[in-house]
Short mmCIF file of C-alpha atoms and ligand atoms in Angstrom, two decimals:
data_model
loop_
_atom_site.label_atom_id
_atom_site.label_comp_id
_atom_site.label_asym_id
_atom_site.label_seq_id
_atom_site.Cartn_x
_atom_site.Cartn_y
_atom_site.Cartn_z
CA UNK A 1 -3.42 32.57 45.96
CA UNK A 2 -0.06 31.82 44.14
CA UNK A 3 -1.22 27.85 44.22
CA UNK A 4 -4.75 29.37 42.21
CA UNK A 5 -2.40 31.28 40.15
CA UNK A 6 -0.32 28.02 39.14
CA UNK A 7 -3.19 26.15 38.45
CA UNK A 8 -4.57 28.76 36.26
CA UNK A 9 -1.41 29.32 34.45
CA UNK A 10 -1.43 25.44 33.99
CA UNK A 11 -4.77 25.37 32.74
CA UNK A 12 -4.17 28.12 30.12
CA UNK A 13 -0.78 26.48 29.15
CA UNK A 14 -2.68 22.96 28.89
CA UNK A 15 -5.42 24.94 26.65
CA UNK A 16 -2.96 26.63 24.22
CA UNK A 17 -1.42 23.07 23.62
CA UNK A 18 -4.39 21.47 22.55
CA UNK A 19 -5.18 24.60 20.29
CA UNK A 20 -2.05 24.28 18.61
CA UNK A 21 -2.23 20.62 18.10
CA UNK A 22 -5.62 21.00 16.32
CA UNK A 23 -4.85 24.30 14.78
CA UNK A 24 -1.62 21.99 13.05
CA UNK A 25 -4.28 19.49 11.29
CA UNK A 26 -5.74 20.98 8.37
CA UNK A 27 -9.14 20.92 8.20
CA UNK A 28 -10.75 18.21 6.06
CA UNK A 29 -13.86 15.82 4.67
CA UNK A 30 -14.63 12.55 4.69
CA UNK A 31 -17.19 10.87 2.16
CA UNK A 32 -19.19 9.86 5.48
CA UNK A 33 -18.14 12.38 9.00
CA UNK A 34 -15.87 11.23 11.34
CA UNK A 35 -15.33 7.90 9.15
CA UNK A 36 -12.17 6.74 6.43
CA UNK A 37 -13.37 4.29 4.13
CA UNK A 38 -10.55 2.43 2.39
CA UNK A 39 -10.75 0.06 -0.43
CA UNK A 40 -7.84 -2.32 -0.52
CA UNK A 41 -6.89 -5.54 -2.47
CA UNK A 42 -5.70 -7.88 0.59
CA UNK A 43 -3.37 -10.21 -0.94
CA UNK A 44 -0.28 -8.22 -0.51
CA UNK A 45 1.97 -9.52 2.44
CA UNK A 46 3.22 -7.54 4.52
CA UNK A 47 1.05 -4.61 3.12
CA UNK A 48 -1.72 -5.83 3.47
CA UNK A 49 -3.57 -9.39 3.92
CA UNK A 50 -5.97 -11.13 5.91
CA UNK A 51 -5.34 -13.09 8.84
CA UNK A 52 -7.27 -15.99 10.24
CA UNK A 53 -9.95 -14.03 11.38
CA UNK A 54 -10.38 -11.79 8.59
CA UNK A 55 -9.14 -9.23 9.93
CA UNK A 56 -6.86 -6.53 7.14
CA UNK A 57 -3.70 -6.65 9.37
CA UNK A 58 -0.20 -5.44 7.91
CA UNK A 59 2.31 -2.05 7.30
CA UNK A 60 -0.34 -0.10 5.64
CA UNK A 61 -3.35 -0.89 8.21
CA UNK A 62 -1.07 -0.40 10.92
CA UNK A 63 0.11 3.16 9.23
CA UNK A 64 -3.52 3.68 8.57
CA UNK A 65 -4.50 2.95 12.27
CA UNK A 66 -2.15 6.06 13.40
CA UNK A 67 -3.35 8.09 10.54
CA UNK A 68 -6.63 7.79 11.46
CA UNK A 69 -5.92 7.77 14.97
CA UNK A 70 -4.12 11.10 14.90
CA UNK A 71 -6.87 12.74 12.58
CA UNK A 72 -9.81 11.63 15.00
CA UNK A 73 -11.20 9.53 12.19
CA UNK A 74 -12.77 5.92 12.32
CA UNK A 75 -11.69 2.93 10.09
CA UNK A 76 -13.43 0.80 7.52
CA UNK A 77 -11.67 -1.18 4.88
CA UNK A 78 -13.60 -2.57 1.56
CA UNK A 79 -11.67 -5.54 0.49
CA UNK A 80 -11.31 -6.01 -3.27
CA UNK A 81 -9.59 -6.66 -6.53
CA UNK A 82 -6.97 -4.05 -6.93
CA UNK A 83 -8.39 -2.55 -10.17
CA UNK A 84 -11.46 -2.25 -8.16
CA UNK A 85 -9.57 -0.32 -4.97
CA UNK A 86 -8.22 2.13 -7.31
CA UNK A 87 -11.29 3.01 -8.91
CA UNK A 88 -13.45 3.24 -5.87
CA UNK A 89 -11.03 6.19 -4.72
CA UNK A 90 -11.57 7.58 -7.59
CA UNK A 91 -14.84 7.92 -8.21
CA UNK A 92 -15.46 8.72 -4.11
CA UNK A 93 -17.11 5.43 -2.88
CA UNK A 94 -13.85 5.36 -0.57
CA UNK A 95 -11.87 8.15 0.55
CA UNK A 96 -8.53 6.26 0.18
CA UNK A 97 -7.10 3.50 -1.62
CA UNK A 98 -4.78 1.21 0.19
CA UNK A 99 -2.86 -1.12 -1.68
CA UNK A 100 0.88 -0.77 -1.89
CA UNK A 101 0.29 1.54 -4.73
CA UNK A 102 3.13 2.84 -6.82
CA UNK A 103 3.04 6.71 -7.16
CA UNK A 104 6.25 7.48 -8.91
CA UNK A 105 7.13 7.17 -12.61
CA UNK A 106 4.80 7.28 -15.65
CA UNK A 107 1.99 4.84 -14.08
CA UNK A 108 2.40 7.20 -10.98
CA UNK A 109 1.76 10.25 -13.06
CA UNK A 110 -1.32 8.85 -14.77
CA UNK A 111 -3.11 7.15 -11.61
CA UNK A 112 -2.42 11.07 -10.26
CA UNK A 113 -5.53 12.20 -12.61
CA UNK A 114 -7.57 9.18 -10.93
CA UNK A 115 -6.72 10.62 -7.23
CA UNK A 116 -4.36 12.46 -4.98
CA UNK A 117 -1.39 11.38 -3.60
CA UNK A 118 0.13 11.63 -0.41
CA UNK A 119 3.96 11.70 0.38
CA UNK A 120 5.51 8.37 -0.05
CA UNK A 121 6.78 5.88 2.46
CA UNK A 122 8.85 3.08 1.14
CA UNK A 123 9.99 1.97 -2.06
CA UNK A 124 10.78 -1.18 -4.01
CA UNK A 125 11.57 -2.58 -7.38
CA UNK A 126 9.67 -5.80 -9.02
CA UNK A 127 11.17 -9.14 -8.66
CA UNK A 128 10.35 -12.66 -10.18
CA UNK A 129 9.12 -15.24 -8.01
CA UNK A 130 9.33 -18.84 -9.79
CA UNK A 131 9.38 -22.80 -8.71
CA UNK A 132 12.49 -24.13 -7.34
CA UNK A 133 14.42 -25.73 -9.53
CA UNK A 134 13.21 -23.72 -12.86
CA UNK A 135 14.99 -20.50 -12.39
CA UNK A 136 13.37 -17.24 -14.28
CA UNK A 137 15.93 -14.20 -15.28
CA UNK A 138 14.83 -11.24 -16.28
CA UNK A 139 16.38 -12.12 -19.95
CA UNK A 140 13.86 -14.96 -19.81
CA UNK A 141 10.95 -12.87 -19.20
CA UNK A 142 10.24 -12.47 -23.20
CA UNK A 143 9.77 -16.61 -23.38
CA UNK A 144 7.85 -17.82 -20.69
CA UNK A 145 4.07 -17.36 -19.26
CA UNK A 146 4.26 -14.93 -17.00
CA UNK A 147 1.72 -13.99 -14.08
CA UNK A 148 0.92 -10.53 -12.63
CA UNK A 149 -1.85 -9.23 -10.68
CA UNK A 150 -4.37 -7.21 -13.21
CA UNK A 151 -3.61 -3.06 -13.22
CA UNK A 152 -0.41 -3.23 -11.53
CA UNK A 153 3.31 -1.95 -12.35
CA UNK A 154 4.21 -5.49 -12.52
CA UNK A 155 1.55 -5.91 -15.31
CA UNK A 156 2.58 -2.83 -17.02
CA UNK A 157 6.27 -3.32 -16.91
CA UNK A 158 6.37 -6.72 -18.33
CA UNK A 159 3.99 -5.50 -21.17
CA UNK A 160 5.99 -2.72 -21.98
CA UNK A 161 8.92 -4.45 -22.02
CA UNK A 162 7.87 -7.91 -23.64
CA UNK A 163 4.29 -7.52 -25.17
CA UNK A 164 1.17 -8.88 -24.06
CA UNK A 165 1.32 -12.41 -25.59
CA UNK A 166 2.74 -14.30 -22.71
CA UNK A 167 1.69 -12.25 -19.84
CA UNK A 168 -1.41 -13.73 -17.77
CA UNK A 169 -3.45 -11.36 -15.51
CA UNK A 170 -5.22 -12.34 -12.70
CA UNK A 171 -7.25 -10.21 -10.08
CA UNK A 172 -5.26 -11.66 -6.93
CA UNK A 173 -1.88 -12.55 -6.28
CA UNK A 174 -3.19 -15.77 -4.89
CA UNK A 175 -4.93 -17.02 -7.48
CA UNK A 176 -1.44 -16.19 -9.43
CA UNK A 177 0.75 -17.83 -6.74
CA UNK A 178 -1.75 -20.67 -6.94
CA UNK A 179 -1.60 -20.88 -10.83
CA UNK A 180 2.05 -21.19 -10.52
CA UNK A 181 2.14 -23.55 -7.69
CA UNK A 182 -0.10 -26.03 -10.25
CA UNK A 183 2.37 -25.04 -13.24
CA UNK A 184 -0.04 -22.81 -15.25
CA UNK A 185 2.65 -20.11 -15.27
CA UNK A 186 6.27 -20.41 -15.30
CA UNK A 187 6.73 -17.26 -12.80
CA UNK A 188 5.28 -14.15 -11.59
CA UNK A 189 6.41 -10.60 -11.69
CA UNK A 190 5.44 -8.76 -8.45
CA UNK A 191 7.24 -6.36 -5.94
CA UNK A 192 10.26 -7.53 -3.76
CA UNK A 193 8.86 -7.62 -0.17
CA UNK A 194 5.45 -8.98 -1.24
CA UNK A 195 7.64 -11.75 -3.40
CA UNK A 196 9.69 -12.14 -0.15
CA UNK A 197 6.77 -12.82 2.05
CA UNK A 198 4.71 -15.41 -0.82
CA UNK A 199 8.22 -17.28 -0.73
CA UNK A 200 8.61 -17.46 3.21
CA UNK A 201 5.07 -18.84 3.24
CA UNK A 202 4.87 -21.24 -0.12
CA UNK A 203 7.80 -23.95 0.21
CA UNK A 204 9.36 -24.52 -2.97
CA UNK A 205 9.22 -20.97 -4.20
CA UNK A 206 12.08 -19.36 -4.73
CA UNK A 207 12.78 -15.44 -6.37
CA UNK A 208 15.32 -12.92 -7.77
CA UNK A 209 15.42 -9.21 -8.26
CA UNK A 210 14.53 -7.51 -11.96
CA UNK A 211 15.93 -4.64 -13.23
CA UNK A 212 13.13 -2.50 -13.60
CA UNK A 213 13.09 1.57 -11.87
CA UNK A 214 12.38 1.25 -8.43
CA UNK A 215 9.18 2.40 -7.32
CA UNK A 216 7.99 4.19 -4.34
CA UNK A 217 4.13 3.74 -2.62
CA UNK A 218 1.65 6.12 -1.23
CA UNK A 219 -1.86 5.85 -0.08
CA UNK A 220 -4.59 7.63 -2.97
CA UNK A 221 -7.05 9.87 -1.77
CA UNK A 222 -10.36 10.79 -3.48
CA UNK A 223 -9.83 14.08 -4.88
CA UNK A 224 -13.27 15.47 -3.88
CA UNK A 225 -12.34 14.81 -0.10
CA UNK A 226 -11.63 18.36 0.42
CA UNK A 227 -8.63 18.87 2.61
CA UNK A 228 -7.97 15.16 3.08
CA UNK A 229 -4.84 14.44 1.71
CA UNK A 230 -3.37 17.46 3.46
CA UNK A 231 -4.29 16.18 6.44
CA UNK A 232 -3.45 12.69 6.16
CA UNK A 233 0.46 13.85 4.95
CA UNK A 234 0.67 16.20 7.84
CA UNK A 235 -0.26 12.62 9.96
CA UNK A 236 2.22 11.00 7.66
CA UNK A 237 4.58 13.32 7.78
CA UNK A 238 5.01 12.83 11.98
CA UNK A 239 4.93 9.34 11.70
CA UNK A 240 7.84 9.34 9.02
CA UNK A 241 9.79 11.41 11.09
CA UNK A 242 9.80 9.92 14.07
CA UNK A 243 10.65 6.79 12.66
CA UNK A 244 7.51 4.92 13.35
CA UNK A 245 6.72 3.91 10.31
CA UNK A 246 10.15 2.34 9.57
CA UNK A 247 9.33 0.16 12.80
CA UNK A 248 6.67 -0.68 11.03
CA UNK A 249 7.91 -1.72 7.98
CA UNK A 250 11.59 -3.17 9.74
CA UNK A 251 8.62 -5.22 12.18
CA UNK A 252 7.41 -6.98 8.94
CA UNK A 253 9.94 -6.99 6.80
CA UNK A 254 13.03 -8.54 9.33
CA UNK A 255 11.83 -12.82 8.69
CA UNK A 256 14.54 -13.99 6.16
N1 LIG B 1 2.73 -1.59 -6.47
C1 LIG B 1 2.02 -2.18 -7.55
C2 LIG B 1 1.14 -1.15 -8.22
O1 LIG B 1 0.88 -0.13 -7.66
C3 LIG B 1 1.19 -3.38 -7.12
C4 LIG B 1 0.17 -3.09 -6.09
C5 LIG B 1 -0.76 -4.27 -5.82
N2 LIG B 1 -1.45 -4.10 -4.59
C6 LIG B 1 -2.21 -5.02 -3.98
N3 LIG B 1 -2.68 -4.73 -2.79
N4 LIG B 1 -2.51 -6.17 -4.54
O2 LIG B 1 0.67 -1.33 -9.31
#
């Protein structure tokens, strides 16, 4: 009798639990049930790129795997041009952009009409990546051809800053990396740990820091996805404070 007893006490206890986990995750939609569709522009090491296989693999997928994981959802990425990511979250043929994008400061306040943002995760500031041997400053940055990736901070900063004339745009960082590798361009402006991780993989690359407000990422969430973005921060949210996402980003981000 007291054995029944345990068991059903167990059984009641193991019950409650799972009540309370789901009663913690806000209720939400997806453009398709059960299913996250995420546009991303892959040529952002260690956010996001693709390996041999084609696989997406980097921090954000690997954030995006626990996300989803924690939410009950499914994964499907849509690789392409970064322009193209944001606007697909915006106008709901993804739920959620994934693409190291910046959320803070004036270009942060203006993509916030396009979707929703969740809590940010890590932050950076835009460096210069140039050919060993031809050092770029940021007090050069007004005289030579400069790349960026089209719609980006690094795009936006330079412009601001230095006018249009000598900026080039392209719709991948490898096709700018490339450019500069054949001497089209003289550098490229693009954040630190994606600089970092073009110059561990392209010999003869080398890069310094710029001097422009740091900026912090977040993931962008289609703002008709009722419910979603709550959810996803109060994934986030667990996964920031237990400190896996700094493994994750300390995992990618430790190569010097
Ligand atoms: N952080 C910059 C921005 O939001 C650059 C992002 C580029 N992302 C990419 N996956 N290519 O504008």
């Amino acid at each position: 009798m007291k054995k029944l007893f345990a068991l059903v006490c167990a059984a009641v206890m193991a019950m409650s639990l799972l009540a309370a986990a789901a009663a913690d995750a806000p209720a939400f939609t997806t453009i398709e049930p059960g299913k996250l569709l995420i546009s991303t522009s892959p040529d952002f090491p260690p956010f996001e790129s693709t390996d041999d296989n084609d696989n997406i693999v980097g921090i954000e997928p690997e954030i995006m795997a626990l996300v989803a994981e924690k939410l009950g959802l499914e994964i499907e990425f849509v690789p392409m041009d970064f322009t193209s990511a944001l606007a697909a979250a915006q106008t709901g043929k993804t739920d959620v952009v994934m693409s190291g994008v910046t959320a803070s400061g004036e270009t942060g306040e203006s993509r916030r009409l396009m979707f929703d943002f969740t809590v940010t995760y890590v932050s950076i500031t835009q460096a210069i990546v140039y050919k060993a041997g031809s050092p770029v400053t940021m007090d050069d940055l007004g005289n030579v051809t400069v790349g960026v990736q089209r719609g980006t901070t690094g795009q936006i900063y330079v412009e601001d800053a230095y006018g249009e004339a000598n900026v080039v745009g392209y719709d991948t960082y490898s096709l700018a990396f490339q450019a500069l590798q054949n001497g089209q361009i003289d550098c490229i402006v693009v954040d630190d740990m994606v600089a970092k991780a073009y110059v561990e993989r392209i010999p003869g690359l080398e890069m310094t820091q710029t001097t422009f407000e740091p900026e912090d990422f977040a993931f962008g969430v289609y703002k008709q996805d009722t419910g979603l973005c709550d959810a996803m921060n109060w994934a986030l949210q667990e996964l920031i404070e237990d400190g896996t996402v700094q493994a994750i980003i300390d995992k990618y981000n430790t190569a010097e």
